[in-house]
């Protein structure tokens, strides 16, 4: 989230699209209700189903899953055509005026530089024209034929209400009603918030779904203001934190990246990470990258990381491919190329697409280790459960070790909520049996591995032998020790340049903020964005002061919000070019002639003059990007692409299948249903229920009672066509697998008309499996396709094709 | 619950103590005993309160754990009740059907309690000690790393990667667990390293 749950109270319009907050984030959704009750805010829901959020909405519009970009580009087109643009914001705070290089074009669904063989672009032309002064060229009138604004206008012109209806199935009048409500938020005193979740991410163009809404929010002037923003509701309790700490195949903590094979040493790696400002005076905060990186390396390898060895840069692995994401890992497993796989509190057999492929992969491992507080299907993938898991147990040679871990109630530490609050929590119970904390398990693995390398030698032991392990009990690092490392500490005294007798930084102290980090090895910091969370003043994450001065929703002394305890990102954009709040009743920051004052920690230097420095300090431009340059693999502007399994061809580019640059493994392509396949005529989508959390709560008796049994949802029309009774059995199958389910026949789902064709929607909740207290049932991933988003490989769980028939149910029931 | 215990709990509370004394003073000794036996002890009176957050979604509702026993005093502690934290700015005490049932996930019948191993081809898990389990894991990891570690790529560039074993990190664990996991796994050169952000 750019904002926070409690900030939603400040909005005028909530758009829930790509999520279902009332169902999946109920206690956060309360802030939508507050805004409605106290400010007269309106709620719009756009979704294939009339869902729980829709049931309390002021306006609901249906949409076919996988067509959100067409809808959102339609909204941008509407705003541009009807002069519903917050002009002052767009002109000064976005790259609308920037000129794009000559040679950049878009035609028939593709941009310049496409290579069909590689399924990739040469992105050289997706850049700004650089002027004689070395900065990006701009035309403040926005009229230049190659200005971002002109190009965007041309790009979205085709997305008329008629085209939106053809692609999305949203009736024209409903689309226009949404467009009208949304466009009103171009007023500087009206704000819209976007609430989205996996309904947007789990597509082969998920990143662009989100980007399109972010562009709309920039055009409306809604980023950086109270009640506005792009608000990813997020999933698991600490998925934000795990991502912040960089537990992704290509990441370092704090949104830095691992080097690739093309970056042989630190100098080469840093040569593309200079982040020189693209406009005069801009902050371009990533210019500090080297400080964050070196401080991270110091936290990894302590005294062994020296200037002579590039601070251990070579001890980090380099990538030969963009990602070793979950899909690639299971592909490698299936090819027999993986030996051991560790699952820490994770149930991939349920969570990843194409269950049959997952079983095949796990069966080829030598060792599977599962660390979990609970039983999981993954730990028992080798166990035969009839139709629910029909495996040949004796033939599976994988050894499986299952390790019991503590659960949240027995564990201490911080979780990061969707609003970036790091909230410390304390243990209240003794773990059952021999259950151990994950930190202990990790320490044991490290210490034993290190001991073996000491005694036996082996492949490149240096990074393991030198790993900085300064804990009082090496076998059990405490949460406090670990969190202090992440906050960062001073390794060596730094004299004050003004008075060498004094110390600027004193060895052994915690850093106060990331501004103190240095690139000469005198500071260490595990995750620079967490700097300030555990300082010499103590554990800021443990703060529990719920005072909220002037009821802004900021709660500045409750826990700690990264970065720098800032509650709303890009908050300088809440004021105009002169530093006056756009909306005085929703003041966040204000320039008082000397400095920025207000309710939040400013994200630009407190004394940065308003006309000089742009609000988007992480961007080299200093402004928000309507044109993404070469930063997105699938285009600097979003384009409507159909899902890989689609009931209709792409009407704007019939030759393009799915997202043209999404990575697809050969075997998986063979397992996709054809476009508009008569064999798989129905458009399926998967989702969550409020009574369950993924695959855990089926272990919980109460939740198992509340939602005991797997079902699918279909419309009354489809039920009639297929002779399905309410509550009767159906069989649903895709090109990858088949499930039996009870049918919920509902008015909440209606057939849609797309490009003249009737499309039936099949809704599939995800929560069942073969272990736990609930009835055995099928997980949705028996059906889902094995393909991910072109930029970050999130699987396409939200849009795929199935067939369906009335059934007498599985024989064994 | 036997009477002894009930009566003790009954008399421990100040109000009940006074009532007990008053009843006793009026000569209703037997009545007092019967009355004490009939009243269930109020569970929360002698519990320890601990602040925590709901383990499920990232709304991160504040909760209060009530335990018999106090971990901070080095005692064993059993969680007996969980409720929403009414001082928490986000949830203000409310919980959804998942948060409201947290106690039964802490106490789920399918909580794991001992390390187990399923041997190749076997149809069951067997108990194993922590030492044995950890040694086995580390043996397989080291043998695989030693065999398949790539120090230099074909062009002779130092790449120091290991791609034949991998880990999926949890997403309901703490930042601190995440950092420990990061250090331990990344220092081996492991690349097939992912979390649940995508699913
Ligand atoms: S109680 Fe419900 S809404 Fe609150 S954190 Fe838990 S799952 Fe999320």
mmCIF file with all atom_site columns, C-alpha atoms in Angstrom, chain A residues 26-27 30-31 233-239 242 246-249 251-252 261 314 317-318 320 325-326 338-342 344 346 351 372-375 379 382 393 396-402 404 407-410 413-415 417-418 423-428 430 432 434 438 440 448 453 456-457 459-460 463 468 471 479 483 485 546 558 688 690 692-694 696 699-700 702-703 792 794, chain B residues 50-53 55-61 65 67 71 76-77 79 87-92 94-98 101 104-105 108 110-118 120-123 125 127 130-131 135-136 139 142 144-146 149 153 158-161 163-179 181-184 186-187 189 191 193-199:
data_model
loop_
_atom_site.group_PDB
_atom_site.id
_atom_site.type_symbol
_atom_site.label_atom_id
_atom_site.label_alt_id
_atom_site.label_comp_id
_atom_site.label_asym_id
_atom_site.label_entity_id
_atom_site.label_seq_id
_atom_site.pdbx_PDB_ins_code
_atom_site.Cartn_x
_atom_site.Cartn_y
_atom_site.Cartn_z
_atom_site.occupancy
_atom_site.B_iso_or_equiv
_atom_site.pdbx_formal_charge
_atom_site.auth_seq_id
_atom_site.auth_comp_id
_atom_site.auth_asym_id
_atom_site.auth_atom_id
_atom_site.pdbx_PDB_model_num
ATOM 1   C CA . UNK A 1 26  ? -12.924 -7.996  6.395   1.00 0.00 ? 26  UNK A CA 1
ATOM 2   C CA . UNK A 1 27  ? -11.506 -5.994  9.289   1.00 0.00 ? 27  UNK A CA 1
ATOM 3   C CA . UNK A 1 30  ? -14.315 -1.543  7.891   1.00 0.00 ? 30  UNK A CA 1
ATOM 4   C CA . UNK A 1 31  ? -12.470 1.642   6.817   1.00 0.00 ? 31  UNK A CA 1
ATOM 5   C CA . UNK A 1 233 ? -4.268  -5.437  0.163   1.00 0.00 ? 233 UNK A CA 1
ATOM 6   C CA . UNK A 1 234 ? -1.699  -8.237  0.142   1.00 0.00 ? 234 UNK A CA 1
ATOM 7   C CA . UNK A 1 235 ? -2.206  -11.794 1.303   1.00 0.00 ? 235 UNK A CA 1
ATOM 8   C CA . UNK A 1 236 ? -0.392  -13.506 4.143   1.00 0.00 ? 236 UNK A CA 1
ATOM 9   C CA . UNK A 1 237 ? 0.340   -11.681 7.373   1.00 0.00 ? 237 UNK A CA 1
ATOM 10  C CA . UNK A 1 238 ? 3.976   -11.093 6.505   1.00 0.00 ? 238 UNK A CA 1
ATOM 11  C CA . UNK A 1 239 ? 4.187   -11.395 2.780   1.00 0.00 ? 239 UNK A CA 1
ATOM 12  C CA . UNK A 1 242 ? 9.269   -11.363 3.272   1.00 0.00 ? 242 UNK A CA 1
ATOM 13  C CA . UNK A 1 246 ? 14.174  -9.914  -0.378  1.00 0.00 ? 246 UNK A CA 1
ATOM 14  C CA . UNK A 1 247 ? 13.315  -13.600 -0.096  1.00 0.00 ? 247 UNK A CA 1
ATOM 15  C CA . UNK A 1 248 ? 12.852  -13.889 -3.844  1.00 0.00 ? 248 UNK A CA 1
ATOM 16  C CA . UNK A 1 249 ? 15.162  -15.642 -6.268  1.00 0.00 ? 249 UNK A CA 1
ATOM 17  C CA . UNK A 1 251 ? 16.346  -10.074 -4.818  1.00 0.00 ? 251 UNK A CA 1
ATOM 18  C CA . UNK A 1 252 ? 18.496  -8.586  -2.140  1.00 0.00 ? 252 UNK A CA 1
ATOM 19  C CA . UNK A 1 261 ? 26.305  -13.059 -15.403 1.00 0.00 ? 261 UNK A CA 1
ATOM 20  C CA . UNK A 1 314 ? 31.421  -12.414 -5.372  1.00 0.00 ? 314 UNK A CA 1
ATOM 21  C CA . UNK A 1 317 ? 25.311  -15.929 -6.555  1.00 0.00 ? 317 UNK A CA 1
ATOM 22  C CA . UNK A 1 318 ? 24.791  -14.434 -10.023 1.00 0.00 ? 318 UNK A CA 1
ATOM 23  C CA . UNK A 1 320 ? 21.987  -16.699 -15.634 1.00 0.00 ? 320 UNK A CA 1
ATOM 24  C CA . UNK A 1 325 ? 10.930  -18.460 -9.331  1.00 0.00 ? 325 UNK A CA 1
ATOM 25  C CA . UNK A 1 326 ? 8.538   -21.143 -8.109  1.00 0.00 ? 326 UNK A CA 1
ATOM 26  C CA . UNK A 1 338 ? 16.571  -30.736 -8.453  1.00 0.00 ? 338 UNK A CA 1
ATOM 27  C CA . UNK A 1 339 ? 17.895  -32.735 -5.511  1.00 0.00 ? 339 UNK A CA 1
ATOM 28  C CA . UNK A 1 340 ? 16.518  -31.215 -2.305  1.00 0.00 ? 340 UNK A CA 1
ATOM 29  C CA . UNK A 1 341 ? 13.673  -28.808 -1.671  1.00 0.00 ? 341 UNK A CA 1
ATOM 30  C CA . UNK A 1 342 ? 12.811  -27.114 1.610   1.00 0.00 ? 342 UNK A CA 1
ATOM 31  C CA . UNK A 1 344 ? 9.159   -23.431 5.307   1.00 0.00 ? 344 UNK A CA 1
ATOM 32  C CA . UNK A 1 346 ? 4.458   -23.286 2.685   1.00 0.00 ? 346 UNK A CA 1
ATOM 33  C CA . UNK A 1 351 ? -0.524  -23.253 -3.837  1.00 0.00 ? 351 UNK A CA 1
ATOM 34  C CA . UNK A 1 372 ? 5.443   -26.242 9.458   1.00 0.00 ? 372 UNK A CA 1
ATOM 35  C CA . UNK A 1 373 ? 3.269   -25.893 12.540  1.00 0.00 ? 373 UNK A CA 1
ATOM 36  C CA . UNK A 1 374 ? 0.581   -27.948 10.760  1.00 0.00 ? 374 UNK A CA 1
ATOM 37  C CA . UNK A 1 375 ? 0.061   -30.972 8.562   1.00 0.00 ? 375 UNK A CA 1
ATOM 38  C CA . UNK A 1 379 ? 4.404   -33.223 3.357   1.00 0.00 ? 379 UNK A CA 1
ATOM 39  C CA . UNK A 1 382 ? 3.254   -39.488 -1.487  1.00 0.00 ? 382 UNK A CA 1
ATOM 40  C CA . UNK A 1 393 ? 3.164   -44.574 -2.964  1.00 0.00 ? 393 UNK A CA 1
ATOM 41  C CA . UNK A 1 396 ? 7.850   -42.624 -4.956  1.00 0.00 ? 396 UNK A CA 1
ATOM 42  C CA . UNK A 1 397 ? 11.465  -42.657 -3.848  1.00 0.00 ? 397 UNK A CA 1
ATOM 43  C CA . UNK A 1 398 ? 11.575  -39.167 -2.339  1.00 0.00 ? 398 UNK A CA 1
ATOM 44  C CA . UNK A 1 399 ? 12.597  -39.079 1.299   1.00 0.00 ? 399 UNK A CA 1
ATOM 45  C CA . UNK A 1 400 ? 10.434  -36.634 3.262   1.00 0.00 ? 400 UNK A CA 1
ATOM 46  C CA . UNK A 1 401 ? 11.397  -35.005 6.541   1.00 0.00 ? 401 UNK A CA 1
ATOM 47  C CA . UNK A 1 402 ? 8.678   -33.153 8.394   1.00 0.00 ? 402 UNK A CA 1
ATOM 48  C CA . UNK A 1 404 ? 7.385   -29.224 13.675  1.00 0.00 ? 404 UNK A CA 1
ATOM 49  C CA . UNK A 1 407 ? 3.164   -20.920 15.395  1.00 0.00 ? 407 UNK A CA 1
ATOM 50  C CA . UNK A 1 408 ? 2.559   -17.161 15.664  1.00 0.00 ? 408 UNK A CA 1
ATOM 51  C CA . UNK A 1 409 ? 1.311   -17.428 19.242  1.00 0.00 ? 409 UNK A CA 1
ATOM 52  C CA . UNK A 1 410 ? 4.577   -18.997 20.392  1.00 0.00 ? 410 UNK A CA 1
ATOM 53  C CA . UNK A 1 413 ? 9.157   -10.643 16.123  1.00 0.00 ? 413 UNK A CA 1
ATOM 54  C CA . UNK A 1 414 ? 7.743   -8.203  13.615  1.00 0.00 ? 414 UNK A CA 1
ATOM 55  C CA . UNK A 1 415 ? 5.266   -8.665  10.786  1.00 0.00 ? 415 UNK A CA 1
ATOM 56  C CA . UNK A 1 417 ? 1.098   -5.290  7.373   1.00 0.00 ? 417 UNK A CA 1
ATOM 57  C CA . UNK A 1 418 ? -0.239  -4.133  4.015   1.00 0.00 ? 418 UNK A CA 1
ATOM 58  C CA . UNK A 1 423 ? 4.294   -4.494  14.281  1.00 0.00 ? 423 UNK A CA 1
ATOM 59  C CA . UNK A 1 424 ? 6.244   -6.369  16.923  1.00 0.00 ? 424 UNK A CA 1
ATOM 60  C CA . UNK A 1 425 ? 4.446   -9.235  18.629  1.00 0.00 ? 425 UNK A CA 1
ATOM 61  C CA . UNK A 1 426 ? 5.181   -11.359 21.670  1.00 0.00 ? 426 UNK A CA 1
ATOM 62  C CA . UNK A 1 427 ? 4.739   -15.058 22.418  1.00 0.00 ? 427 UNK A CA 1
ATOM 63  C CA . UNK A 1 428 ? 1.979   -16.173 24.766  1.00 0.00 ? 428 UNK A CA 1
ATOM 64  C CA . UNK A 1 430 ? 4.668   -22.851 25.080  1.00 0.00 ? 430 UNK A CA 1
ATOM 65  C CA . UNK A 1 432 ? 3.668   -28.242 21.635  1.00 0.00 ? 432 UNK A CA 1
ATOM 66  C CA . UNK A 1 434 ? 9.290   -30.765 20.277  1.00 0.00 ? 434 UNK A CA 1
ATOM 67  C CA . UNK A 1 438 ? 12.293  -21.504 12.405  1.00 0.00 ? 438 UNK A CA 1
ATOM 68  C CA . UNK A 1 440 ? 16.576  -22.329 15.498  1.00 0.00 ? 440 UNK A CA 1
ATOM 69  C CA . UNK A 1 448 ? 26.075  -28.112 10.829  1.00 0.00 ? 448 UNK A CA 1
ATOM 70  C CA . UNK A 1 453 ? 32.816  -27.683 5.387   1.00 0.00 ? 453 UNK A CA 1
ATOM 71  C CA . UNK A 1 456 ? 35.557  -32.125 4.891   1.00 0.00 ? 456 UNK A CA 1
ATOM 72  C CA . UNK A 1 457 ? 36.198  -29.088 2.701   1.00 0.00 ? 457 UNK A CA 1
ATOM 73  C CA . UNK A 1 459 ? 32.792  -26.578 -3.111  1.00 0.00 ? 459 UNK A CA 1
ATOM 74  C CA . UNK A 1 460 ? 33.614  -22.911 -2.417  1.00 0.00 ? 460 UNK A CA 1
ATOM 75  C CA . UNK A 1 463 ? 30.627  -17.547 1.943   1.00 0.00 ? 463 UNK A CA 1
ATOM 76  C CA . UNK A 1 468 ? 28.656  -13.163 10.061  1.00 0.00 ? 468 UNK A CA 1
ATOM 77  C CA . UNK A 1 471 ? 24.766  -14.237 18.172  1.00 0.00 ? 471 UNK A CA 1
ATOM 78  C CA . UNK A 1 479 ? 14.560  -11.901 17.335  1.00 0.00 ? 479 UNK A CA 1
ATOM 79  C CA . UNK A 1 483 ? 16.155  -7.198  14.001  1.00 0.00 ? 483 UNK A CA 1
ATOM 80  C CA . UNK A 1 485 ? 21.111  -6.305  12.328  1.00 0.00 ? 485 UNK A CA 1
ATOM 81  C CA . UNK A 1 546 ? -2.723  4.842   19.437  1.00 0.00 ? 546 UNK A CA 1
ATOM 82  C CA . UNK A 1 558 ? 1.892   3.112   16.642  1.00 0.00 ? 558 UNK A CA 1
ATOM 83  C CA . UNK A 1 688 ? -11.001 -17.094 -1.483  1.00 0.00 ? 688 UNK A CA 1
ATOM 84  C CA . UNK A 1 690 ? -14.009 -15.195 4.256   1.00 0.00 ? 690 UNK A CA 1
ATOM 85  C CA . UNK A 1 692 ? -10.978 -19.739 5.214   1.00 0.00 ? 692 UNK A CA 1
ATOM 86  C CA . UNK A 1 693 ? -7.382  -18.737 4.831   1.00 0.00 ? 693 UNK A CA 1
ATOM 87  C CA . UNK A 1 694 ? -5.728  -20.564 1.972   1.00 0.00 ? 694 UNK A CA 1
ATOM 88  C CA . UNK A 1 696 ? -4.489  -23.635 6.747   1.00 0.00 ? 696 UNK A CA 1
ATOM 89  C CA . UNK A 1 699 ? -6.968  -27.671 9.942   1.00 0.00 ? 699 UNK A CA 1
ATOM 90  C CA . UNK A 1 700 ? -9.217  -25.576 12.178  1.00 0.00 ? 700 UNK A CA 1
ATOM 91  C CA . UNK A 1 702 ? -14.361 -23.995 13.631  1.00 0.00 ? 702 UNK A CA 1
ATOM 92  C CA . UNK A 1 703 ? -13.587 -22.866 10.098  1.00 0.00 ? 703 UNK A CA 1
ATOM 93  C CA . UNK A 1 792 ? 7.353   -11.304 -11.963 1.00 0.00 ? 792 UNK A CA 1
ATOM 94  C CA . UNK A 1 794 ? 2.807   -14.692 -10.589 1.00 0.00 ? 794 UNK A CA 1
ATOM 95  C CA . UNK B 2 50  ? 0.149   -10.886 25.612  1.00 0.00 ? 50  UNK B CA 1
ATOM 96  C CA . UNK B 2 51  ? -0.147  -8.686  22.559  1.00 0.00 ? 51  UNK B CA 1
ATOM 97  C CA . UNK B 2 52  ? 0.101   -10.432 19.228  1.00 0.00 ? 52  UNK B CA 1
ATOM 98  C CA . UNK B 2 53  ? -1.304  -10.101 15.697  1.00 0.00 ? 53  UNK B CA 1
ATOM 99  C CA . UNK B 2 55  ? -1.487  -14.853 11.737  1.00 0.00 ? 55  UNK B CA 1
ATOM 100 C CA . UNK B 2 56  ? -3.627  -14.886 8.622   1.00 0.00 ? 56  UNK B CA 1
ATOM 101 C CA . UNK B 2 57  ? -4.058  -11.852 6.431   1.00 0.00 ? 57  UNK B CA 1
ATOM 102 C CA . UNK B 2 58  ? -2.056  -8.662  6.204   1.00 0.00 ? 58  UNK B CA 1
ATOM 103 C CA . UNK B 2 59  ? -4.753  -6.463  7.709   1.00 0.00 ? 59  UNK B CA 1
ATOM 104 C CA . UNK B 2 60  ? -2.779  -7.679  10.751  1.00 0.00 ? 60  UNK B CA 1
ATOM 105 C CA . UNK B 2 61  ? -5.497  -7.265  13.332  1.00 0.00 ? 61  UNK B CA 1
ATOM 106 C CA . UNK B 2 65  ? -3.545  -13.880 23.950  1.00 0.00 ? 65  UNK B CA 1
ATOM 107 C CA . UNK B 2 67  ? -2.466  -17.743 28.877  1.00 0.00 ? 67  UNK B CA 1
ATOM 108 C CA . UNK B 2 71  ? 6.485   -17.213 29.647  1.00 0.00 ? 71  UNK B CA 1
ATOM 109 C CA . UNK B 2 76  ? 5.174   -22.945 30.699  1.00 0.00 ? 76  UNK B CA 1
ATOM 110 C CA . UNK B 2 77  ? 2.112   -21.239 29.347  1.00 0.00 ? 77  UNK B CA 1
ATOM 111 C CA . UNK B 2 79  ? -3.139  -20.219 25.696  1.00 0.00 ? 79  UNK B CA 1
ATOM 112 C CA . UNK B 2 87  ? -6.821  -0.512  21.364  1.00 0.00 ? 87  UNK B CA 1
ATOM 113 C CA . UNK B 2 88  ? -5.557  -1.493  17.936  1.00 0.00 ? 88  UNK B CA 1
ATOM 114 C CA . UNK B 2 89  ? -6.122  1.303   15.411  1.00 0.00 ? 89  UNK B CA 1
ATOM 115 C CA . UNK B 2 90  ? -6.872  -0.953  12.440  1.00 0.00 ? 90  UNK B CA 1
ATOM 116 C CA . UNK B 2 91  ? -9.299  -3.516  13.808  1.00 0.00 ? 91  UNK B CA 1
ATOM 117 C CA . UNK B 2 92  ? -10.391 -1.795  17.053  1.00 0.00 ? 92  UNK B CA 1
ATOM 118 C CA . UNK B 2 94  ? -13.010 -6.733  15.750  1.00 0.00 ? 94  UNK B CA 1
ATOM 119 C CA . UNK B 2 95  ? -11.989 -10.039 14.205  1.00 0.00 ? 95  UNK B CA 1
ATOM 120 C CA . UNK B 2 96  ? -13.274 -11.868 11.145  1.00 0.00 ? 96  UNK B CA 1
ATOM 121 C CA . UNK B 2 97  ? -14.340 -15.550 11.171  1.00 0.00 ? 97  UNK B CA 1
ATOM 122 C CA . UNK B 2 98  ? -10.710 -16.576 10.800  1.00 0.00 ? 98  UNK B CA 1
ATOM 123 C CA . UNK B 2 101 ? -11.213 -18.911 15.602  1.00 0.00 ? 101 UNK B CA 1
ATOM 124 C CA . UNK B 2 104 ? -8.449  -23.624 17.530  1.00 0.00 ? 104 UNK B CA 1
ATOM 125 C CA . UNK B 2 105 ? -5.587  -23.295 15.071  1.00 0.00 ? 105 UNK B CA 1
ATOM 126 C CA . UNK B 2 108 ? -5.449  -27.887 16.129  1.00 0.00 ? 108 UNK B CA 1
ATOM 127 C CA . UNK B 2 110 ? -3.086  -31.494 13.164  1.00 0.00 ? 110 UNK B CA 1
ATOM 128 C CA . UNK B 2 111 ? -0.379  -29.415 14.872  1.00 0.00 ? 111 UNK B CA 1
ATOM 129 C CA . UNK B 2 112 ? 2.982   -31.095 14.349  1.00 0.00 ? 112 UNK B CA 1
ATOM 130 C CA . UNK B 2 113 ? 4.805   -32.100 17.509  1.00 0.00 ? 113 UNK B CA 1
ATOM 131 C CA . UNK B 2 114 ? 7.773   -34.298 16.550  1.00 0.00 ? 114 UNK B CA 1
ATOM 132 C CA . UNK B 2 115 ? 10.206  -34.545 13.644  1.00 0.00 ? 115 UNK B CA 1
ATOM 133 C CA . UNK B 2 116 ? 9.159   -37.311 11.282  1.00 0.00 ? 116 UNK B CA 1
ATOM 134 C CA . UNK B 2 117 ? 10.645  -39.104 8.328   1.00 0.00 ? 117 UNK B CA 1
ATOM 135 C CA . UNK B 2 118 ? 8.971   -40.860 5.429   1.00 0.00 ? 118 UNK B CA 1
ATOM 136 C CA . UNK B 2 120 ? 11.697  -43.795 0.137   1.00 0.00 ? 120 UNK B CA 1
ATOM 137 C CA . UNK B 2 121 ? 8.781   -45.970 -0.992  1.00 0.00 ? 121 UNK B CA 1
ATOM 138 C CA . UNK B 2 122 ? 7.255   -46.123 2.505   1.00 0.00 ? 122 UNK B CA 1
ATOM 139 C CA . UNK B 2 123 ? 3.598   -45.465 3.221   1.00 0.00 ? 123 UNK B CA 1
ATOM 140 C CA . UNK B 2 125 ? 5.874   -41.266 8.692   1.00 0.00 ? 125 UNK B CA 1
ATOM 141 C CA . UNK B 2 127 ? 9.501   -40.517 14.442  1.00 0.00 ? 127 UNK B CA 1
ATOM 142 C CA . UNK B 2 130 ? 15.996  -33.608 15.723  1.00 0.00 ? 130 UNK B CA 1
ATOM 143 C CA . UNK B 2 131 ? 19.677  -34.469 15.517  1.00 0.00 ? 131 UNK B CA 1
ATOM 144 C CA . UNK B 2 135 ? 22.150  -34.301 10.026  1.00 0.00 ? 135 UNK B CA 1
ATOM 145 C CA . UNK B 2 136 ? 20.303  -36.035 7.207   1.00 0.00 ? 136 UNK B CA 1
ATOM 146 C CA . UNK B 2 139 ? 24.244  -34.262 4.410   1.00 0.00 ? 139 UNK B CA 1
ATOM 147 C CA . UNK B 2 142 ? 26.179  -30.533 1.197   1.00 0.00 ? 142 UNK B CA 1
ATOM 148 C CA . UNK B 2 144 ? 24.371  -31.810 -3.715  1.00 0.00 ? 144 UNK B CA 1
ATOM 149 C CA . UNK B 2 145 ? 26.113  -28.468 -3.358  1.00 0.00 ? 145 UNK B CA 1
ATOM 150 C CA . UNK B 2 146 ? 29.548  -30.023 -3.644  1.00 0.00 ? 146 UNK B CA 1
ATOM 151 C CA . UNK B 2 149 ? 27.903  -25.826 -7.406  1.00 0.00 ? 149 UNK B CA 1
ATOM 152 C CA . UNK B 2 153 ? 30.160  -19.995 -16.014 1.00 0.00 ? 153 UNK B CA 1
ATOM 153 C CA . UNK B 2 158 ? 32.683  -15.990 -11.329 1.00 0.00 ? 158 UNK B CA 1
ATOM 154 C CA . UNK B 2 159 ? 29.010  -16.795 -10.693 1.00 0.00 ? 159 UNK B CA 1
ATOM 155 C CA . UNK B 2 160 ? 29.085  -18.912 -7.497  1.00 0.00 ? 160 UNK B CA 1
ATOM 156 C CA . UNK B 2 161 ? 25.570  -20.277 -7.836  1.00 0.00 ? 161 UNK B CA 1
ATOM 157 C CA . UNK B 2 163 ? 20.552  -24.211 -8.550  1.00 0.00 ? 163 UNK B CA 1
ATOM 158 C CA . UNK B 2 164 ? 19.893  -27.900 -7.838  1.00 0.00 ? 164 UNK B CA 1
ATOM 159 C CA . UNK B 2 165 ? 18.367  -27.409 -4.392  1.00 0.00 ? 165 UNK B CA 1
ATOM 160 C CA . UNK B 2 166 ? 15.903  -24.769 -3.300  1.00 0.00 ? 166 UNK B CA 1
ATOM 161 C CA . UNK B 2 167 ? 13.771  -23.317 -0.531  1.00 0.00 ? 167 UNK B CA 1
ATOM 162 C CA . UNK B 2 168 ? 10.346  -21.771 -0.267  1.00 0.00 ? 168 UNK B CA 1
ATOM 163 C CA . UNK B 2 169 ? 10.240  -19.319 2.601   1.00 0.00 ? 169 UNK B CA 1
ATOM 164 C CA . UNK B 2 170 ? 7.166   -18.891 4.750   1.00 0.00 ? 170 UNK B CA 1
ATOM 165 C CA . UNK B 2 171 ? 5.111   -15.746 4.656   1.00 0.00 ? 171 UNK B CA 1
ATOM 166 C CA . UNK B 2 172 ? 3.554   -15.754 8.082   1.00 0.00 ? 172 UNK B CA 1
ATOM 167 C CA . UNK B 2 173 ? 6.892   -15.869 9.846   1.00 0.00 ? 173 UNK B CA 1
ATOM 168 C CA . UNK B 2 174 ? 8.552   -12.788 11.231  1.00 0.00 ? 174 UNK B CA 1
ATOM 169 C CA . UNK B 2 175 ? 11.003  -10.464 9.502   1.00 0.00 ? 175 UNK B CA 1
ATOM 170 C CA . UNK B 2 176 ? 13.593  -11.842 11.878  1.00 0.00 ? 176 UNK B CA 1
ATOM 171 C CA . UNK B 2 177 ? 13.023  -15.427 10.724  1.00 0.00 ? 177 UNK B CA 1
ATOM 172 C CA . UNK B 2 178 ? 13.137  -14.145 7.165   1.00 0.00 ? 178 UNK B CA 1
ATOM 173 C CA . UNK B 2 179 ? 16.499  -12.507 7.721   1.00 0.00 ? 179 UNK B CA 1
ATOM 174 C CA . UNK B 2 181 ? 16.681  -17.663 6.467   1.00 0.00 ? 181 UNK B CA 1
ATOM 175 C CA . UNK B 2 182 ? 18.115  -15.179 3.989   1.00 0.00 ? 182 UNK B CA 1
ATOM 176 C CA . UNK B 2 183 ? 21.568  -15.277 5.538   1.00 0.00 ? 183 UNK B CA 1
ATOM 177 C CA . UNK B 2 184 ? 21.719  -19.057 5.845   1.00 0.00 ? 184 UNK B CA 1
ATOM 178 C CA . UNK B 2 186 ? 21.901  -17.083 0.313   1.00 0.00 ? 186 UNK B CA 1
ATOM 179 C CA . UNK B 2 187 ? 25.345  -17.738 1.776   1.00 0.00 ? 187 UNK B CA 1
ATOM 180 C CA . UNK B 2 189 ? 24.752  -19.564 -3.309  1.00 0.00 ? 189 UNK B CA 1
ATOM 181 C CA . UNK B 2 191 ? 19.062  -19.251 -6.215  1.00 0.00 ? 191 UNK B CA 1
ATOM 182 C CA . UNK B 2 193 ? 14.692  -19.221 -3.296  1.00 0.00 ? 193 UNK B CA 1
ATOM 183 C CA . UNK B 2 194 ? 11.200  -17.812 -3.257  1.00 0.00 ? 194 UNK B CA 1
ATOM 184 C CA . UNK B 2 195 ? 8.298   -16.855 -1.011  1.00 0.00 ? 195 UNK B CA 1
ATOM 185 C CA . UNK B 2 196 ? 4.545   -16.770 -1.147  1.00 0.00 ? 196 UNK B CA 1
ATOM 186 C CA . UNK B 2 197 ? 4.173   -13.230 -2.544  1.00 0.00 ? 197 UNK B CA 1
ATOM 187 C CA . UNK B 2 198 ? 2.902   -14.615 -5.809  1.00 0.00 ? 198 UNK B CA 1
ATOM 188 C CA . UNK B 2 199 ? 0.329   -17.112 -4.645  1.00 0.00 ? 199 UNK B CA 1
#
